[in-house]
Coordinates of C-alpha atoms and ligand atoms in Angstrom, one line a residue:
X1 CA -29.7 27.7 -30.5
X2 CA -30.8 31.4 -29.1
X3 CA -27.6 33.2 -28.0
X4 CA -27.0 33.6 -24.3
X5 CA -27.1 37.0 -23.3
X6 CA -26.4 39.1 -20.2
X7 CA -27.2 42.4 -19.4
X8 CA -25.9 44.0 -16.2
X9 CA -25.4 47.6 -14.7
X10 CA -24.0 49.6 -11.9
X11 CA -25.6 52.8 -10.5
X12 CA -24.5 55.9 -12.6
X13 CA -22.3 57.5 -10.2
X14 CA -22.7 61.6 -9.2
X15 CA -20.1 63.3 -10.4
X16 CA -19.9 65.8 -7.3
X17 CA -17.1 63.4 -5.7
X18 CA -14.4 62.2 -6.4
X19 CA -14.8 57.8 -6.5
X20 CA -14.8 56.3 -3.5
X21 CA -14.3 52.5 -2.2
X22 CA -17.5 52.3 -1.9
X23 CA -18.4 53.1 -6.2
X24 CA -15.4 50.8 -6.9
X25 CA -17.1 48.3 -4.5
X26 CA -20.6 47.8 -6.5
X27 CA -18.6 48.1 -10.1
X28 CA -16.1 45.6 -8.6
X29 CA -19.5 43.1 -8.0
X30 CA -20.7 44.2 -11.5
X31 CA -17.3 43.0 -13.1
X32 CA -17.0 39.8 -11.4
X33 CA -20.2 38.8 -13.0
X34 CA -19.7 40.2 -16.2
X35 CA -16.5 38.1 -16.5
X36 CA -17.8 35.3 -15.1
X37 CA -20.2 35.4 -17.7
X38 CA -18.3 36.0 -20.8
X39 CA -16.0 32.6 -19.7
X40 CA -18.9 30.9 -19.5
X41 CA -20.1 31.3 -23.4
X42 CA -22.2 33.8 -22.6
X43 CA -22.4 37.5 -24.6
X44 CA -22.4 40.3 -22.0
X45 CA -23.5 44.1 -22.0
X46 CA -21.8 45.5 -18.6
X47 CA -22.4 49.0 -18.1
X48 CA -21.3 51.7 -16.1
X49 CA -21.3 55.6 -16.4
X50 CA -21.6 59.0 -14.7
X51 CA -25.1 60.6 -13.5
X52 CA -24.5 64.2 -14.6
X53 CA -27.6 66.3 -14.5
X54 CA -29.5 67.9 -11.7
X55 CA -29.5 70.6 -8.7
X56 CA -26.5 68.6 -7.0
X57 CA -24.4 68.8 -9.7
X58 CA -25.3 72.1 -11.0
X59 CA -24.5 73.5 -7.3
X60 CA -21.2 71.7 -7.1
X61 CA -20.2 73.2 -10.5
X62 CA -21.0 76.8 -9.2
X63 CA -18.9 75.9 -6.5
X64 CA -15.7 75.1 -8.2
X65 CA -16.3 77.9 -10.4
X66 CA -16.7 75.4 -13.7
X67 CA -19.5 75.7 -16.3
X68 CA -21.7 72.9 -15.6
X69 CA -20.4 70.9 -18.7
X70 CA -16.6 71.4 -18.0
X71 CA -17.2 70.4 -14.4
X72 CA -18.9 67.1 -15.3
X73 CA -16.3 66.5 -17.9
X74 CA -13.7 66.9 -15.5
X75 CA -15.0 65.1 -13.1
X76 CA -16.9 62.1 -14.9
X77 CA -13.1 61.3 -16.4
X78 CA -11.9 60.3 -12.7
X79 CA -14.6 57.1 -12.6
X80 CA -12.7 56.3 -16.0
X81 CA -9.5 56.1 -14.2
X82 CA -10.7 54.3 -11.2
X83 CA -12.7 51.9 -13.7
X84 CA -8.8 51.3 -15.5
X85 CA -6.9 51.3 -12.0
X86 CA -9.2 48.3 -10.4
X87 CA -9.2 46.6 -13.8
X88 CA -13.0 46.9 -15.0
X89 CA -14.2 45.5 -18.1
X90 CA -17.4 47.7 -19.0
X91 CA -18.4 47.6 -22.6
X92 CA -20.2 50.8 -22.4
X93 CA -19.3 54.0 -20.2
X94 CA -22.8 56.6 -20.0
X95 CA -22.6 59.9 -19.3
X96 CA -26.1 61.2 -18.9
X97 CA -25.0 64.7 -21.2
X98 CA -24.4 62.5 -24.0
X99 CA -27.0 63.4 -26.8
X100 CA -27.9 59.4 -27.1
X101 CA -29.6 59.8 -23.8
X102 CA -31.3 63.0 -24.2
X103 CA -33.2 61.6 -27.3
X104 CA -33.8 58.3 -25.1
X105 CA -35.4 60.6 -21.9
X106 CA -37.3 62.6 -24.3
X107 CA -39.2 59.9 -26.3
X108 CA -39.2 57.8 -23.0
X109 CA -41.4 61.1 -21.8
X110 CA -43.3 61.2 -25.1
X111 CA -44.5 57.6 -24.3
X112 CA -45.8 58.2 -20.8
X113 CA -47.5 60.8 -22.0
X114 CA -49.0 58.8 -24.5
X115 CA -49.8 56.4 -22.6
X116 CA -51.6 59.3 -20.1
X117 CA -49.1 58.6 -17.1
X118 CA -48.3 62.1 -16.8
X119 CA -49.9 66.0 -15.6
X120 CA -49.1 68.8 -15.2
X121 CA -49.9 70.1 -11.6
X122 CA -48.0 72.2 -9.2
X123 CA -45.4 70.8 -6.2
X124 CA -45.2 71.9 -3.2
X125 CA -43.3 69.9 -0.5
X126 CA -39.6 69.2 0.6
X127 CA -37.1 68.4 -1.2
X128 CA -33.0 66.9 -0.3
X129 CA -30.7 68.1 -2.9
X130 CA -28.3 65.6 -1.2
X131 CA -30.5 62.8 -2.1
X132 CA -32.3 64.5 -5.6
X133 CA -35.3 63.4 -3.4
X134 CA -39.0 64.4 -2.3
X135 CA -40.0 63.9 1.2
X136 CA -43.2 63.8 3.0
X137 CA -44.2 65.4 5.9
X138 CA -44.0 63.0 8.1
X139 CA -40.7 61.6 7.5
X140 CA -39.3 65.4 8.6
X141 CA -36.8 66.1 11.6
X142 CA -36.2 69.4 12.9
X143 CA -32.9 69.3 14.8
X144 CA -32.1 71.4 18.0
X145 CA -30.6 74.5 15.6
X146 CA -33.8 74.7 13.5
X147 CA -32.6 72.5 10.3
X148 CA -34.8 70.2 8.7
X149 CA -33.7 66.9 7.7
X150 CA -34.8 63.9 5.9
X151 CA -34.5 60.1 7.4
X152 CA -31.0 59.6 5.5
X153 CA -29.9 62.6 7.2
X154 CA -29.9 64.9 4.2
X155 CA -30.8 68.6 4.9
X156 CA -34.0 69.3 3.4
X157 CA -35.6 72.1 1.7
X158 CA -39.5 73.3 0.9
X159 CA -40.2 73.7 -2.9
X160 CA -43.3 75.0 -4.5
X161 CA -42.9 75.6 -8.2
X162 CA -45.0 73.8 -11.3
X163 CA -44.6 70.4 -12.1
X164 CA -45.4 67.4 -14.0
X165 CA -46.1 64.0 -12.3
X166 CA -46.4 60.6 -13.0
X167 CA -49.2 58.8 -11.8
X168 CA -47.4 56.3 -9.4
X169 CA -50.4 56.2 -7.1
X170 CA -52.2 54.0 -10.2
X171 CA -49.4 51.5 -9.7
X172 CA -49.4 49.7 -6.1
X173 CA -51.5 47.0 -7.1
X174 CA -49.8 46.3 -10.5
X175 CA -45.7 46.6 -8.7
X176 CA -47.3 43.8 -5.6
X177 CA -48.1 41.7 -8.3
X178 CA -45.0 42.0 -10.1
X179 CA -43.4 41.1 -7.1
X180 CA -45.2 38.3 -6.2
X181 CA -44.8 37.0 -9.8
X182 CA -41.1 37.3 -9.4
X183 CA -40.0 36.3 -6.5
X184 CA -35.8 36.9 -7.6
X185 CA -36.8 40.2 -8.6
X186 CA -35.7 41.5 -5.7
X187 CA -32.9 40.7 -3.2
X188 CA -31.5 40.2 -0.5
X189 CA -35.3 39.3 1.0
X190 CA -34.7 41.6 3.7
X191 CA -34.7 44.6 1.2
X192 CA -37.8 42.5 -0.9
X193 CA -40.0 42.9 2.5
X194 CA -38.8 46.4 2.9
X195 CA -40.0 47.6 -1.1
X196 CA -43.2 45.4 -0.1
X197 CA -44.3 46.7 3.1
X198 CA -43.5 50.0 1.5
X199 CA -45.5 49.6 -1.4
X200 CA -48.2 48.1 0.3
X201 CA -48.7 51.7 2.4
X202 CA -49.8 53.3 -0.7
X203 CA -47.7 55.6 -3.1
X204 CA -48.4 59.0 -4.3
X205 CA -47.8 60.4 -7.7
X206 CA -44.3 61.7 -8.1
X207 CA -43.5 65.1 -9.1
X208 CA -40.9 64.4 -12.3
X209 CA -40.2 68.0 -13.8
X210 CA -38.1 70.9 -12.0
X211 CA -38.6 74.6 -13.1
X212 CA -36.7 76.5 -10.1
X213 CA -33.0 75.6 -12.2
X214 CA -32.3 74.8 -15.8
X215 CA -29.3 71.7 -15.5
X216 CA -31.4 69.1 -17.0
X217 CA -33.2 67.6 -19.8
X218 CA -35.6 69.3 -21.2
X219 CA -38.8 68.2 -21.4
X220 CA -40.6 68.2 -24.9
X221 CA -42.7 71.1 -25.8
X222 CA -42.6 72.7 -22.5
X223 CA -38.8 74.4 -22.4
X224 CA -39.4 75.4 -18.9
X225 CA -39.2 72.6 -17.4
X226 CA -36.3 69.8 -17.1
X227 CA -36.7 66.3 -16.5
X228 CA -36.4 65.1 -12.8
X229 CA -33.0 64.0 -12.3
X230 CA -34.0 60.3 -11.0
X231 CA -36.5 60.0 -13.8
X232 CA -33.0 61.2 -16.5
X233 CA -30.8 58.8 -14.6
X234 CA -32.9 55.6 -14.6
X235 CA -33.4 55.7 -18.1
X236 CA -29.6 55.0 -19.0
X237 CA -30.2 51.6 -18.6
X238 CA -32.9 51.7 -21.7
X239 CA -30.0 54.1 -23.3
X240 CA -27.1 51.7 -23.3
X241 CA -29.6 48.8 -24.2
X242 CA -30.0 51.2 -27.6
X243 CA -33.4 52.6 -26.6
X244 CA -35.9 54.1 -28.2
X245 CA -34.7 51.7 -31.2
X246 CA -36.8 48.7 -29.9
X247 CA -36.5 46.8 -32.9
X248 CA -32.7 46.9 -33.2
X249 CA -30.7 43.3 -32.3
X250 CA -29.4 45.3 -29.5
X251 CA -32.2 46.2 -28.0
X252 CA -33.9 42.7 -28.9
X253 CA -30.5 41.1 -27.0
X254 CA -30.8 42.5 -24.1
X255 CA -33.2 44.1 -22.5
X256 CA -34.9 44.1 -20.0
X257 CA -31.7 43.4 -18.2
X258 CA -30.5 40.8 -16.2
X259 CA -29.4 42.5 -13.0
X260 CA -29.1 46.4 -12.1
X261 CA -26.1 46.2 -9.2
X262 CA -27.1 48.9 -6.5
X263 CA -26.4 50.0 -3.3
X264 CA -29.1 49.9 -0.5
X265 CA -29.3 53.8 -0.4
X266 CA -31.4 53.7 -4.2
X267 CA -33.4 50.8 -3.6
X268 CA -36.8 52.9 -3.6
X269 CA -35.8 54.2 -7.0
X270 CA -35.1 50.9 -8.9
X271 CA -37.7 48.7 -7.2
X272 CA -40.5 51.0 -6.9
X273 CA -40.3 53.5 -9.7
X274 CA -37.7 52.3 -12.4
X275 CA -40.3 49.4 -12.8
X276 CA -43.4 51.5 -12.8
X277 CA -41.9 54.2 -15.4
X278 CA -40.8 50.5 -17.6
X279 CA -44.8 49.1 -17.0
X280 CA -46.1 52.8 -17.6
X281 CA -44.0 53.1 -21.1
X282 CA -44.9 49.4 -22.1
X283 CA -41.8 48.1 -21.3
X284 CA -40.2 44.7 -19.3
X285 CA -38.9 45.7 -15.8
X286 CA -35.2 44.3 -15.4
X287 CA -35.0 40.4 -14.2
X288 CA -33.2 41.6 -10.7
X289 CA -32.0 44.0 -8.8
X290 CA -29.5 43.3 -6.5
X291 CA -29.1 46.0 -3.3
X292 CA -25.8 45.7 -1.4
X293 CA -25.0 46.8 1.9
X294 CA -22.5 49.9 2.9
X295 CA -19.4 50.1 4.0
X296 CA -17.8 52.2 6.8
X297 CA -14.3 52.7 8.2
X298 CA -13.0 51.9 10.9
X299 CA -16.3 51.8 12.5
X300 CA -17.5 55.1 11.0
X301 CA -20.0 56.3 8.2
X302 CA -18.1 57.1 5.1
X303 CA -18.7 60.8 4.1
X304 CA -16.5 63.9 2.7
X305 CA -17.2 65.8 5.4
X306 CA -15.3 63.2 7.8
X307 CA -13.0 63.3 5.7
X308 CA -12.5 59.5 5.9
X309 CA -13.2 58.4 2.5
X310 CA -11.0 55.5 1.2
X311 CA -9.0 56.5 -2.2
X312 CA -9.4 52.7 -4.0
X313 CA -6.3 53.8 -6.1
X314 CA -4.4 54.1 -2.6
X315 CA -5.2 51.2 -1.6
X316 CA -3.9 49.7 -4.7
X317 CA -1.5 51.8 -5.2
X318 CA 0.0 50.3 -1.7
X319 CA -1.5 46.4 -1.7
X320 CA -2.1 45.4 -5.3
X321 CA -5.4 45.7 -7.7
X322 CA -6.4 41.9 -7.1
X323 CA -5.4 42.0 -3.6
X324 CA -8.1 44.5 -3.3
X325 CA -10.7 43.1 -5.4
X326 CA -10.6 39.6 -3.3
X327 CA -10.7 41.6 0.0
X328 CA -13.7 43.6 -0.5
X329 CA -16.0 40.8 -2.3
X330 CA -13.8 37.3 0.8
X331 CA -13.9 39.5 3.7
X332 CA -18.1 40.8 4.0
X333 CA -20.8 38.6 3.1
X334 CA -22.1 40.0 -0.1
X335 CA -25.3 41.8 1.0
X336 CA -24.6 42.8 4.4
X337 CA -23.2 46.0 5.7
X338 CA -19.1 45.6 6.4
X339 CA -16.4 47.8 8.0
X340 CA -13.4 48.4 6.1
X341 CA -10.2 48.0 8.5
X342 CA -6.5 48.1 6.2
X343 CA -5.4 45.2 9.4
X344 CA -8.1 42.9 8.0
X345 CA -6.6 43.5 4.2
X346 CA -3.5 42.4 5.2
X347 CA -4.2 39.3 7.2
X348 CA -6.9 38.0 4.4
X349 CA -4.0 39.0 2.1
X350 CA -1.4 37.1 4.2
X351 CA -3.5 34.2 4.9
X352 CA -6.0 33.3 1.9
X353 CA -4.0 35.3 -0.7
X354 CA -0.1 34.3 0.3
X355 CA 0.0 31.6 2.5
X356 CA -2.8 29.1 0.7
X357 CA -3.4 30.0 -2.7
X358 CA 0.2 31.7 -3.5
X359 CA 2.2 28.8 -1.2
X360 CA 0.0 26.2 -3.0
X361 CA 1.3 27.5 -7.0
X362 CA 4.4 28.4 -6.2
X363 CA 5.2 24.6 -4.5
X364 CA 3.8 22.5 -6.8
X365 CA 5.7 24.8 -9.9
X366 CA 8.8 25.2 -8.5
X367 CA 8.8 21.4 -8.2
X368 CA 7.9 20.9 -11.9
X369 CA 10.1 23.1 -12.9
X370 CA 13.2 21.8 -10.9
X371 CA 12.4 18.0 -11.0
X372 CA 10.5 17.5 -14.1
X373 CA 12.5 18.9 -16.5
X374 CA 10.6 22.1 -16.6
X375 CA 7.7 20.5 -18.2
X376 CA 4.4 19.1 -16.8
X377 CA 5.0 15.7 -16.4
X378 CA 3.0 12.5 -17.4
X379 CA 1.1 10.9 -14.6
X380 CA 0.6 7.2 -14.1
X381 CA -2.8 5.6 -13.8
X382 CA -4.7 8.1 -11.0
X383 CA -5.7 6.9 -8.0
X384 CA -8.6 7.8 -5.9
X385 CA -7.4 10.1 -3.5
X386 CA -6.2 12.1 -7.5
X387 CA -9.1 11.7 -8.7
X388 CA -10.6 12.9 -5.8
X389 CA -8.4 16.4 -5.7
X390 CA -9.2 16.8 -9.8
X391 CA -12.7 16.7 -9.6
X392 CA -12.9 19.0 -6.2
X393 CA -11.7 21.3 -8.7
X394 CA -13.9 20.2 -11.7
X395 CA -17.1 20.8 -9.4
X396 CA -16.2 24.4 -8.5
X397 CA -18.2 25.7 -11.8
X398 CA -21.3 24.4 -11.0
X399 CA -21.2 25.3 -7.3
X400 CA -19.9 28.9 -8.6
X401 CA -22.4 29.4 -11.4
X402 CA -25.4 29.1 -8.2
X403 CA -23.6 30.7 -6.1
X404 CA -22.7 34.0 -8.3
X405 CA -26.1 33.7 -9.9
X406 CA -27.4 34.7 -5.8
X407 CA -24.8 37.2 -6.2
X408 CA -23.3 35.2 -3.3
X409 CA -19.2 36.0 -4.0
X410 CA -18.1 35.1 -0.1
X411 CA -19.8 31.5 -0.4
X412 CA -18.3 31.0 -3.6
X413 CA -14.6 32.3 -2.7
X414 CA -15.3 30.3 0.4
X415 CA -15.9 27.0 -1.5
X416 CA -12.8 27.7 -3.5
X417 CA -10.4 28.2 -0.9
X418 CA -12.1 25.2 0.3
X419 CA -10.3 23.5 -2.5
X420 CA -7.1 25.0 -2.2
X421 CA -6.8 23.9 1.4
X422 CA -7.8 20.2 0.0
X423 CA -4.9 20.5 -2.4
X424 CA -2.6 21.8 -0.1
X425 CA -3.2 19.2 2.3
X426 CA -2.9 16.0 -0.3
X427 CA 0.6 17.5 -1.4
X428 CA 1.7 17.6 2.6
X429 CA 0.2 14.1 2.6
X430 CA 1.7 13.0 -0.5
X431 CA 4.8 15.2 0.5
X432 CA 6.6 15.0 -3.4
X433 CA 9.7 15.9 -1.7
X434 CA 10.5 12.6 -0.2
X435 CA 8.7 10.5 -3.0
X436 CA 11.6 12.3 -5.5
X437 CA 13.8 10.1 -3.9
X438 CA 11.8 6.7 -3.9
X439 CA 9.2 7.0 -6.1
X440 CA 9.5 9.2 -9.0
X441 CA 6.5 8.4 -10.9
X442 CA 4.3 8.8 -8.0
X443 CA 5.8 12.0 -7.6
X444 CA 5.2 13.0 -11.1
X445 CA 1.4 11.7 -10.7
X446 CA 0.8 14.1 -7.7
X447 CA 2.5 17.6 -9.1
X448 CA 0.5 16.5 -12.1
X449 CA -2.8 16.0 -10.5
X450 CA -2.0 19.3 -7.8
X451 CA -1.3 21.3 -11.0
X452 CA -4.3 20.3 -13.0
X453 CA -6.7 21.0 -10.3
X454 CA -4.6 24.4 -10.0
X455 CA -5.6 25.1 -13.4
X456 CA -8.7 24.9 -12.9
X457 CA -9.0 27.3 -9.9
X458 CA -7.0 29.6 -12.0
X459 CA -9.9 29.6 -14.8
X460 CA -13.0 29.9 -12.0
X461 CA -11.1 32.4 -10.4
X462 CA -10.1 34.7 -12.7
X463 CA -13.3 36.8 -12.6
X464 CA -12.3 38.0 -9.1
X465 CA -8.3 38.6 -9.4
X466 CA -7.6 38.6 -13.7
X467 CA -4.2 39.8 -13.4
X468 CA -3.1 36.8 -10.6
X469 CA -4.9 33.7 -12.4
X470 CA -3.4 34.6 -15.7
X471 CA -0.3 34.7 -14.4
X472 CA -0.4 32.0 -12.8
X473 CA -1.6 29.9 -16.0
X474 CA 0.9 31.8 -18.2
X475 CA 3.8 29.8 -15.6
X476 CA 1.3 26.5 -16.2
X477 CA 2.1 27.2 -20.1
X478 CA -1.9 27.6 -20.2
X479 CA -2.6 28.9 -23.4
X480 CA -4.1 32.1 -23.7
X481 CA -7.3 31.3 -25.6
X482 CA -7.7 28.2 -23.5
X483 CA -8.7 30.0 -20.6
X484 CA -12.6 29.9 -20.5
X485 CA -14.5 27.4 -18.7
X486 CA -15.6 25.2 -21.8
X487 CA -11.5 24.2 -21.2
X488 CA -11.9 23.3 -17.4
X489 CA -12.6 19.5 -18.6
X490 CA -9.9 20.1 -21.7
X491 CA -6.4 19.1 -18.9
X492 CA -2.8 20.1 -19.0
X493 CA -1.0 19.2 -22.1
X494 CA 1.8 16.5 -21.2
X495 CA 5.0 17.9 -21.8
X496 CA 3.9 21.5 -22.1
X497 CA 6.8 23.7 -21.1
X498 CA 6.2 25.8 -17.9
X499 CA 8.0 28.9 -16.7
X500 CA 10.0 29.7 -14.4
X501 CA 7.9 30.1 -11.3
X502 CA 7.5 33.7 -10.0
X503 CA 5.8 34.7 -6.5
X504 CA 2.3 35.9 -7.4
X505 CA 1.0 36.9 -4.1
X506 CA 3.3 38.2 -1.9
X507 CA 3.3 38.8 2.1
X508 CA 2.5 42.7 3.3
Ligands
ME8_601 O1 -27.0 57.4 -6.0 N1 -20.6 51.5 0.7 O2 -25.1 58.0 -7.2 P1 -24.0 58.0 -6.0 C1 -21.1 50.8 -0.3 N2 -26.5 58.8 -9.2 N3 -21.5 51.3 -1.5 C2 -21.4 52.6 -1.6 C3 -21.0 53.5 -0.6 C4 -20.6 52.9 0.6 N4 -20.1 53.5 1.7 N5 -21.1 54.8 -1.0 C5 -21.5 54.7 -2.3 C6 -26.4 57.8 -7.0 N6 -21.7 53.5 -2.7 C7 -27.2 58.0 -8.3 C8 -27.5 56.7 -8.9 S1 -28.5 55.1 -10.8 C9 -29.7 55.2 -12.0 C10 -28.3 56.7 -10.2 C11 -22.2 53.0 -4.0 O3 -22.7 58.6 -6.7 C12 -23.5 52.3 -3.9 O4 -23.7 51.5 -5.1 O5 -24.5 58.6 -4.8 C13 -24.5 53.4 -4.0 O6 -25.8 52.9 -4.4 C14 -23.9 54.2 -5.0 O7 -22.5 54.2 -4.8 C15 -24.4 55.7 -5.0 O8 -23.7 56.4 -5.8

C-alpha cells in the first residue's frame, strides 16, 4: 500500500520583528495538523522558517547597525525560540540565506526562462517596502500631508529601474480553470471569490528582479539584478520538499503539498502567483491553501508602532503553553477575524480548561485511585447508557478527521467538549460516590467506562494541548507508544496501575 503522506507549511516569517501572537497563531494551526496527522499513520513534512532577503530586511539591518547576515541570524533564532516555547513540532526550519535555497531560486529561474516566462523590460511604478509589493495607479491614496499609500495602508514609493517580468498576464485563463477544477483549493470561499473576481479583472505581468539594492538572490547570468523577494520566498516550499531534485523520494513524497497555512494579508501571493510560477516551471500547484483571519487587541490593529503587540512567550510565561494553544484555536472560529482580550483567556481557561475537562480527570482518577486499589478496575457487563458514553468518545476521530481536514479547529474542540460535558453528566447521574457504598461493582463499571472514554479524548486531543493529554494518560498508566489513534479501539488494560492524580488544569 502507497504511504500516506502530508505536506504542510506556514508563511516564512520576516525577520524585521520580533514573533508576534499572531506568527505563533498560524504555526500553532500548522502544528495541530501536523500532529494530528502523524497519530493518524500518516508521514508528515511540517515546515516553517524565516523570510530573510529583500529591501525590508536589508533597511532594518542598516537600522540596528548589523550586517545584513548578522541581523537575520540574530533575529531568525527568536522564531526558533518561540517555535520551542509554544511546543511546535516542525521537521524542517528554512531560512531563505541558506545555500539549499539559493540553488532552488536559481534553477527555479532557469526553468521559467526556459520555458519563455520571463523578459527583461524596465519598471516603473510604486512600490511598498512594507508589503515587498507593486501597486497600481489606481489603488493609490494621497493623504492630507502629501504621503502616498497603498490599500493595506503601507507607505508607498515610485520605482523606475530595469527589470525582469514574468508573464502573469498569459495566465488568467489557465489559474480560473485551475480553480474551477479544484474547488478545495482555496478557502474559506469568501477568500476563493475574492482570488476569483480578482483574477477574473485581468492580471499584468509582474516585475520579479530589483536592481536599485543588492540583499537578494542573484539572478543567473545577470549579477545586477536580485530576485524579487516574493518570487525567493515562495519558492521555499519547493526548497524544503528537496527541489530542484525532482526525482528524489522526497521530492516524489511530497510535493505538491497538501496545505500552505497563511494569513489573509498573502493571499494574492499564494493563490494567484505561487500557482502560476508552479504552472509556468511545470510543476503541481499545492492541494490547498488555507487563509486565516487577523487578530487585534483589545479591539485594535496589532502593529509595532502601537506598541500593542502580544509577546506569545508572555502569555505563556503567565497562563501555561496549552492553555494558550486551546484559546487561540476554542475561542475564534478558525477563519474569521478575532480580538484577543487576556479576560476571555481566563474564563475559556476556567470554564472549558478547569472546570470540565480538568474537574472531569481529576474525579474519575482520584476515585480509582482511592477506591479501586489504585488500579483501573474491571467492569461488569456494560450497559447502554456505558456503551453509550464509550462510543461518544470512539466517534470523535471520525468527526475530527472532517472537521480538521476543513481546517475547522472550533467545531472540532466544540464537538469534544461536547463529550466531556456527556461524561461529566453520566458520572453526576451515576454519582460513584453513593454507589461505593451499595453497589461496588456498578461503581467500578462507571469509573471504568468514564476513564476509557477519557482516554480516548486524551489521544484526539493531544494535537491541540501535548503536554496536558500526556499527562493525563501518564496518571491513566497509558503507555507511551500506545498513544496514536490506531489504539483508540485498543481500551484500558484491567488492572493497570494508575498514578497518583495531579491537577492538570488549574484555575487563573
Ligand atoms: O508576510 N493575526 O511575513 P510576515 C493573525 N514573509 N495572523 C497574523 C497577524 C495577526 N495580527 N500578524 C501576522 C510575510 N500574522 C512573508 C511571508 S511566505 C512565502 C512569505 C501571520 O512576517 C499571518 O500568517 O509579515 C500572516 O500571513 C503572517 O503572519 C505574515 O508574516
Amino acid at each position: 500500500m502507497k504511504e500516506a503522506n502530508y505536506y504542510i507549511t506556514t508563511p516564512i516569517y520576516y525577520v524585521n520583528d520580533q514573533p508576534h501572537i499572531g506568527h505563533a497563531y498560524t504555526t500553532l494551526a500548522c502544528d495541530v495538523l501536523a500532529r494530528f496527522k502523524r497519530l493518524d499513520g500518516y508521514n508528515v513534512l511540517f515546515a516553517t522558517g524565516t523570510d530573510e532577503h529583500g529591501q525590508k530586511i536589508q533597511k532594518s539591518a542598516q537600522l540596528s547597525g548589523l550586517a545584513p547576515q548578522d541581523f537575520t541570524d540574530k533575529v531568525s533564532e527568536t522564531f526558533r525560540e518561540l517555535a520551542s516555547v509554544m511546543n511546535f513540532s516542525y521537521d524542517d526550519f528554512i531560512r531563505t540565506t541558506e545555500n539549499r535555497h539559493v540553488e532552488a531560486c536559481q534553477f527555479l529561474w532557469k526553468k521559467l526562462e526556459k520555458n519563455n516566462q520571463i523578459y527583461l523590460g524596465s519598471y516603473s511604478g510604486w512600490y511598498a517596502i512594507r508589503d515587498e509589493a507593486f501597486y497600481n495607479d489606481n489603488e493609490i491614496k494621497t493623504l492630507s500631508n502629501g504621503q502616498k499609500i497603498a490599500p493595506t495602508g503601507a507607505e508607498v514609493h515610485w520605482v523606475e529601474e530595469p527589470s525582469y517580468f514574468f508573464r502573469l498576464s498569459e495566465w488568467k485563463d489557465r489559474l480560473l480553470k485551475f480553480y474551477d477544477e479544484n474547488p478545495n483549493f482555496l478557502a474559506p470561499e469568501s477568500r476563493r471569490n475574492e482570488v476569483i473576481s480578482f483574477v477574473k479583472n485581468g492580471l499584468q505581468d509582474l516585475s520579479v528582479s530589483r536592481t536599485s539594492f543588492t540583499w537578494g538572490i542573484q539572478i543567473p547570468q545577470d549579477s545586477k539584478h536580485v530576485m524579487y523577494v516574493w518570487l525567493d520566498a515562495l519558492t521555499n516550499y519547493l526548497t524544503v520538499a528537496g527541489y530542484p531534485n525532482l526525482s528524489s523520494p522526497k521530492f516524489q513524497q511530497f510535493w505538491p503539498a497538501d496545505l500552505h497555512m497563511v494569513g489573509k494579508d498573502i493571499i494574492r501571493f499564494h493563490a494567484v502567483f505561487w500557482p502560476a510560477f508552479l504552472m509556468a516551471a511545470d510543476l503541481l500547484p499545492p492541494k490547498r491553501v488555507f487563509a486565516h483571519g487577523w487578530w487585534t487587541n483589545e479591539g485594535q490593529k496589532i502593529s509595532k508602532s502601537l506598541g500593542n503587540t502580544i509577546n506569545p512567550l508572555d502569555l505563556v510565561q503567565k497562563f501555561g503553553v496549552d492553555q494558550v494553544r486551546y484559546f487561540l484555536l476554542r475561542e475564534v472560529p478558525f477563519g474569521q477575524d478575532g480580538d484577543f482580550a487576556v479576560k476571555s483567556l481566563i474564563q475559556r481557561n476556567n470554564s472549558d480548561l478547569a472546570n470540565d475537562f480538568g474537574n472531569l480527570v481529576q474525579r474519575v482518577s482520584t476515585m480509582i485511585y482511592r477506591e479501586c486499589s489504585k488500579q483501573i478496575p474491571q467492569p461488569e457487563t456494560l450497559q447502554d447508557q456505558d456503551l453509550l458514553i464509550i462510543k461518544s468518545a470512539t466517534q470523535l476521530y471520525s468527526l475530527l478527521k472532517k472537521e480538521y481536514d476543513q481546517q475547522a479547529f472550533h467545531k472540532g474542540l466544540e464537538q469534544t467538549w461536547n463529550v466531556v460535558s456527556q461524561i461529566n453528566r453520566y458520572i453526576d447521574e451515576q454519582a460513584p460516590w453513593n454507589l461505593k457504598k451499595v453497589n461496588k461493582k456498578r461503581m467500578e463499571t462507571v469509573l471504568y467506562t468514564a476513564a476509557e472514554a477519557i482516554r480516548q479524548i486524551a489521544i484526539l486531543t493531544q494535537p491541540i494541548m501535548p503536554k496536558s493529554c500526556n499527562l493525563i494518560l501518564d496518571q491513566l498508566g497509558c503507555k507511551q507508544n500506545e498513544r496514536t489513534f490506531k489504539y483508540l479501539e485498543i481500551s484500558l488494560k484491567i488492572g493497570q496501575n494508575i498514578n497518583n492524580p495531579i491537577g492538570i488544569f488549574p484555575r487563573i
